[in-house]
């Protein structure tokens, strides 16, 4: 058996199997962290882009968020105050009704004993009816004011939540201005 062995000599060039091109999402001034020939690890910073426009946008969105969060907190406080005030008015209406009921009992006893005229008894009955109506209105107003204040508070909270998402997106864009090595290798 005869084994043939051939040796071939040739000139050539080695080309990397992975040669990615990195792009940034925003224009700006580039500061390189590595130079050609440097060995890098995956996740290592290669370059940083300074984008005044994007930094300014982030600052504006953060300021808007701070304002909306303050409005949301204020609306929550206003809702609490509205509920407390409505509760106070309802409690006052209950007290007025109880006082009118006691007055009517007193006038009824006086009328039954002949000491109070019919017209005074009728006034006491009317006062009790009026305080009953006032209580019903106070309870209904309390419910409506509470619902309205809660709705306003919820809307302001949702606006703040939406703005928080906008800030997170712009922050993601700012963070993307730091270009990282996608894998271990050597800078070419």
Short mmCIF file of C-alpha atoms in Angstrom, two decimals:
data_model
loop_
_atom_site.label_atom_id
_atom_site.label_comp_id
_atom_site.label_asym_id
_atom_site.label_seq_id
_atom_site.Cartn_x
_atom_site.Cartn_y
_atom_site.Cartn_z
CA UNK A 1 0.00 0.00 0.00
CA UNK A 2 1.24 3.39 -0.88
CA UNK A 3 0.32 6.51 1.10
CA UNK A 4 0.76 9.79 -0.62
CA UNK A 5 1.38 12.88 1.42
CA UNK A 6 1.24 16.34 -0.10
CA UNK A 7 2.28 19.56 1.49
CA UNK A 8 1.03 22.82 0.05
CA UNK A 9 2.41 26.23 0.94
CA UNK A 10 0.28 29.32 0.20
CA UNK A 11 0.04 32.97 1.13
CA UNK A 12 -3.26 34.04 2.77
CA UNK A 13 -5.14 36.13 5.27
CA UNK A 14 -7.12 35.09 8.38
CA UNK A 15 -10.59 36.60 8.57
CA UNK A 16 -12.57 36.63 11.83
CA UNK A 17 -15.65 34.45 11.93
CA UNK A 18 -17.49 37.08 13.95
CA UNK A 19 -16.97 40.67 12.93
CA UNK A 20 -19.98 42.66 14.12
CA UNK A 21 -20.65 46.26 13.28
CA UNK A 22 -22.03 48.22 16.24
CA UNK A 23 -24.50 51.03 15.80
CA UNK A 24 -25.80 53.67 18.18
CA UNK A 25 -29.42 54.86 18.31
CA UNK A 26 -28.51 58.53 18.58
CA UNK A 27 -25.90 60.88 17.20
CA UNK A 28 -23.32 62.46 19.47
CA UNK A 29 -19.67 62.68 20.43
CA UNK A 30 -17.97 59.27 20.64
CA UNK A 31 -15.40 58.47 23.33
CA UNK A 32 -13.57 55.21 22.62
CA UNK A 33 -12.73 53.03 25.62
CA UNK A 34 -10.55 50.57 23.66
CA UNK A 35 -8.19 50.71 20.69
CA UNK A 36 -7.51 48.33 17.83
CA UNK A 37 -5.76 45.22 19.08
CA UNK A 38 -7.21 45.31 22.61
CA UNK A 39 -8.63 42.05 23.93
CA UNK A 40 -12.16 42.52 25.28
CA UNK A 41 -14.60 40.44 27.27
CA UNK A 42 -18.32 40.14 26.58
CA UNK A 43 -20.17 43.11 28.11
CA UNK A 44 -17.04 45.28 28.34
CA UNK A 45 -17.53 48.93 27.38
CA UNK A 46 -16.14 49.68 23.91
CA UNK A 47 -17.32 53.25 23.44
CA UNK A 48 -19.61 55.83 24.95
CA UNK A 49 -21.64 58.34 22.95
CA UNK A 50 -22.46 61.67 24.54
CA UNK A 51 -25.77 62.95 23.15
CA UNK A 52 -26.71 66.33 24.64
CA UNK A 53 -30.07 66.14 22.85
CA UNK A 54 -30.98 62.81 24.43
CA UNK A 55 -29.71 63.86 27.88
CA UNK A 56 -31.83 67.01 27.62
CA UNK A 57 -34.87 64.99 26.60
CA UNK A 58 -34.36 62.68 29.58
CA UNK A 59 -34.12 65.65 31.96
CA UNK A 60 -37.31 67.16 30.48
CA UNK A 61 -39.23 63.89 30.79
CA UNK A 62 -38.01 63.42 34.38
CA UNK A 63 -39.14 66.95 35.26
CA UNK A 64 -42.55 66.27 33.69
CA UNK A 65 -42.77 63.05 35.72
CA UNK A 66 -41.94 64.90 38.95
CA UNK A 67 -44.72 67.41 38.22
CA UNK A 68 -47.25 64.68 37.44
CA UNK A 69 -46.31 62.74 40.57
CA UNK A 70 -46.84 65.90 42.64
CA UNK A 71 -50.24 66.44 40.99
CA UNK A 72 -51.14 62.80 41.66
CA UNK A 73 -50.21 63.14 45.33
CA UNK A 74 -52.16 66.39 45.59
CA UNK A 75 -55.22 64.78 43.96
CA UNK A 76 -55.04 61.88 46.44
CA UNK A 77 -54.88 64.38 49.31
CA UNK A 78 -57.79 66.36 47.82
CA UNK A 79 -59.81 63.13 47.57
CA UNK A 80 -59.16 62.39 51.24
CA UNK A 81 -60.15 65.95 52.21
CA UNK A 82 -63.32 65.77 50.08
CA UNK A 83 -64.34 62.50 51.77
CA UNK A 84 -63.64 63.96 55.22
CA UNK A 85 -65.64 67.12 54.48
CA UNK A 86 -68.55 65.13 53.03
CA UNK A 87 -68.50 62.86 56.09
CA UNK A 88 -68.56 65.91 58.36
CA UNK A 89 -71.60 67.32 56.53
CA UNK A 90 -73.36 63.95 56.71
CA UNK A 91 -72.65 63.68 60.44
CA UNK A 92 -73.98 67.22 60.97
CA UNK A 93 -77.16 66.34 59.05
CA UNK A 94 -77.61 63.23 61.26
CA UNK A 95 -77.25 65.35 64.40
CA UNK A 96 -79.75 67.91 63.06
CA UNK A 97 -82.25 65.11 62.34
CA UNK A 98 -81.82 63.64 65.83
CA UNK A 99 -82.36 67.08 67.38
CA UNK A 100 -85.48 67.61 65.25
CA UNK A 101 -86.82 64.19 66.31
CA UNK A 102 -86.30 65.08 70.00
CA UNK A 103 -88.01 68.45 69.49
CA UNK A 104 -90.95 66.74 67.80
CA UNK A 105 -91.30 64.32 70.73
CA UNK A 106 -91.25 67.25 73.15
CA UNK A 107 -93.84 69.17 71.11
CA UNK A 108 -95.98 66.03 70.78
CA UNK A 109 -96.01 65.56 74.58
CA UNK A 110 -96.82 69.27 75.02
CA UNK A 111 -99.58 69.05 72.43
CA UNK A 112 -100.99 65.89 74.03
CA UNK A 113 -100.99 67.70 77.39
CA UNK A 114 -102.68 70.76 75.87
CA UNK A 115 -99.69 73.09 76.41
CA UNK A 116 -98.55 73.37 72.76
CA UNK A 117 -100.76 74.60 69.91
CA UNK A 118 -101.31 72.49 66.76
CA UNK A 119 -99.32 74.97 64.64
CA UNK A 120 -96.17 74.48 66.78
CA UNK A 121 -96.49 70.70 66.50
CA UNK A 122 -96.86 71.00 62.70
CA UNK A 123 -93.70 73.17 62.54
CA UNK A 124 -91.76 70.52 64.49
CA UNK A 125 -93.05 67.82 62.11
CA UNK A 126 -91.96 69.92 59.10
CA UNK A 127 -88.54 70.51 60.64
CA UNK A 128 -88.06 66.75 61.07
CA UNK A 129 -89.06 66.14 57.43
CA UNK A 130 -86.65 68.86 56.29
CA UNK A 131 -83.76 67.43 58.31
CA UNK A 132 -84.51 63.97 56.89
CA UNK A 133 -84.30 65.39 53.35
CA UNK A 134 -81.09 67.27 54.25
CA UNK A 135 -79.57 64.02 55.53
CA UNK A 136 -80.46 62.16 52.32
CA UNK A 137 -78.90 64.93 50.23
CA UNK A 138 -75.78 65.01 52.40
CA UNK A 139 -75.35 61.25 52.02
CA UNK A 140 -75.83 61.42 48.23
CA UNK A 141 -73.46 64.41 47.95
CA UNK A 142 -70.87 62.58 50.04
CA UNK A 143 -71.01 59.60 47.71
CA UNK A 144 -70.74 61.73 44.56
CA UNK A 145 -67.93 63.91 45.91
CA UNK A 146 -66.01 60.82 46.96
CA UNK A 147 -66.45 59.21 43.53
CA UNK A 148 -65.42 62.41 41.73
CA UNK A 149 -62.35 62.94 43.88
CA UNK A 150 -61.32 59.29 43.52
CA UNK A 151 -61.72 59.48 39.73
CA UNK A 152 -59.58 62.62 39.52
CA UNK A 153 -56.94 61.02 41.75
CA UNK A 154 -56.93 57.85 39.63
CA UNK A 155 -56.59 59.83 36.38
CA UNK A 156 -53.64 61.81 37.74
CA UNK A 157 -52.01 58.60 38.95
CA UNK A 158 -52.44 57.03 35.50
CA UNK A 159 -50.87 60.09 33.85
CA UNK A 160 -47.90 59.79 36.19
CA UNK A 161 -47.63 56.05 35.43
CA UNK A 162 -47.64 56.78 31.68
CA UNK A 163 -44.93 59.41 32.11
CA UNK A 164 -42.90 56.94 34.19
CA UNK A 165 -42.94 54.61 31.17
CA UNK A 166 -41.79 57.47 28.90
CA UNK A 167 -38.90 58.23 31.28
CA UNK A 168 -37.94 54.54 31.36
CA UNK A 169 -37.86 54.43 27.54
CA UNK A 170 -35.69 57.55 27.24
CA UNK A 171 -33.43 56.18 30.00
CA UNK A 172 -33.12 52.95 27.99
CA UNK A 173 -32.07 55.02 24.96
CA UNK A 174 -29.48 56.90 27.04
CA UNK A 175 -28.16 53.61 28.43
CA UNK A 176 -27.90 52.26 24.86
CA UNK A 177 -25.38 55.02 24.10
CA UNK A 178 -22.80 52.91 25.93
CA UNK A 179 -21.63 50.36 23.35
CA UNK A 180 -20.67 47.01 24.87
CA UNK A 181 -18.76 44.08 23.40
CA UNK A 182 -21.27 41.43 22.25
CA UNK A 183 -18.73 38.63 22.90
CA UNK A 184 -15.13 37.93 23.95
CA UNK A 185 -12.65 38.88 21.26
CA UNK A 186 -10.10 41.32 19.97
CA UNK A 187 -10.83 44.78 18.64
CA UNK A 188 -9.93 45.00 14.95
#
